[in-house]
Structure formats: structure tokens, C-alpha cells
Short mmCIF file of C-alpha atoms in Angstrom, two decimals:
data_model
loop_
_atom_site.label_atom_id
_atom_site.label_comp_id
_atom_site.label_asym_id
_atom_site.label_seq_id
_atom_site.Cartn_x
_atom_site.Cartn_y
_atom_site.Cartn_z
CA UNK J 639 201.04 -32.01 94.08
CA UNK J 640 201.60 -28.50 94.52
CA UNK J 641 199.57 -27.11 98.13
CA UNK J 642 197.97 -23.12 97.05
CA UNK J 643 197.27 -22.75 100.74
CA UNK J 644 198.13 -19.40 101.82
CA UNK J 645 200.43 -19.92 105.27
CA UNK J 646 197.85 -19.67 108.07
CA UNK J 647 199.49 -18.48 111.56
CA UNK J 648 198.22 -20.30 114.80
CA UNK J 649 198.94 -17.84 117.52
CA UNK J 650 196.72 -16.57 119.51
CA UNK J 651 196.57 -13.34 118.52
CA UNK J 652 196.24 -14.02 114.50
CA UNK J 653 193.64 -16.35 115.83
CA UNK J 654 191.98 -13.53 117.95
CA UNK J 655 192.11 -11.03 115.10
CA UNK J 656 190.73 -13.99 112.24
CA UNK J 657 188.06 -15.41 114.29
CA UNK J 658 186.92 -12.46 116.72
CA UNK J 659 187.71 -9.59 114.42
CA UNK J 660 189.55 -8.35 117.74
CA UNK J 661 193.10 -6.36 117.29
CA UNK J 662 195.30 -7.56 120.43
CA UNK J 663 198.25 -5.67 121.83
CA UNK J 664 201.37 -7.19 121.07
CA UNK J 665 204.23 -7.99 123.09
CA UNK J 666 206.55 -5.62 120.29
CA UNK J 667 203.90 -3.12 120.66
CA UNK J 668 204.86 -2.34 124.31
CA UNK J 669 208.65 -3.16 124.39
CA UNK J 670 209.25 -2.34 121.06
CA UNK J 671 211.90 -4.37 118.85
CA UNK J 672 215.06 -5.09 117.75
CA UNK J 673 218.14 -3.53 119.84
CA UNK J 674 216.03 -1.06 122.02
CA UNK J 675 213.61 -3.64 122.65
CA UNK J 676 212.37 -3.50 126.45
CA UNK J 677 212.63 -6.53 128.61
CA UNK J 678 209.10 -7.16 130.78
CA UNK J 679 210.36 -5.41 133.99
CA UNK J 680 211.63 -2.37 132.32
CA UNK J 681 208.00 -1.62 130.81
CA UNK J 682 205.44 0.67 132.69
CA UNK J 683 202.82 -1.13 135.01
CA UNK J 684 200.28 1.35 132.96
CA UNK J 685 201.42 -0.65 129.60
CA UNK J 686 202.15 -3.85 131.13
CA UNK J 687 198.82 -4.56 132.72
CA UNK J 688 196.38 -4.11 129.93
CA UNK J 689 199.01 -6.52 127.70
CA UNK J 690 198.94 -9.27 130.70
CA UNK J 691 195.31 -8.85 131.38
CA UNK J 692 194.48 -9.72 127.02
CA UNK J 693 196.73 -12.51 127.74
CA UNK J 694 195.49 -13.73 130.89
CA UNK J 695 191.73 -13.58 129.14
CA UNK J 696 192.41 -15.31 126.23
#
């Protein structure tokens, strides 16, 4: 048997953005990626907060 499901992700932001049509910030949008990617202490309280706040909500 051959499955035609499309692969569904189970985070919560895919969740957030399927269910409640809502667009949350991402952890890559603030620190950006790959070998210039930010760790959590070296990003600006003004980015960090609304990122943790989305989190801490959801």
C-alpha cells in the first residue's frame, strides 16, 4: 500500500499557522541561520521578548 499523505509537520508553529491562520516569529527569524546564526543572549531584548512572549502564550 502506497500512503499519498502529504508530510504534515507537528510543531507548534506549523500548527499555529494551519489551525489559527496565525504567522509566528521564528527562532531563525531573530538569530538568523547557518554560520552567523545568533545564540539567545547575543539577540536584542527588543527582538527577544516578543519571540519568548509567542512562545510563552502558546
Amino acid at each position: 500500500m502506497i500512503s499519498t499523505a502529504l508530510p504534515v509537520a507537528h510543531d507548534m508553529d506549523s500548527l499555529a499557522e494551519r489551525h489559527l491562520n496565525h504567522k509566528t516569529i521564528t527562532f531563525e527569524e531573530i538569530a538568523g541561520k547557518g554560520k552567523s546564526q545568533l545564540t539567545f543572549n547575543q539577540i536584542a531584548l527588543e527582538q527577544a521578548a516578543p519571540f519568548m512572549r509567542q512562545k510563552m502564550l502558546m
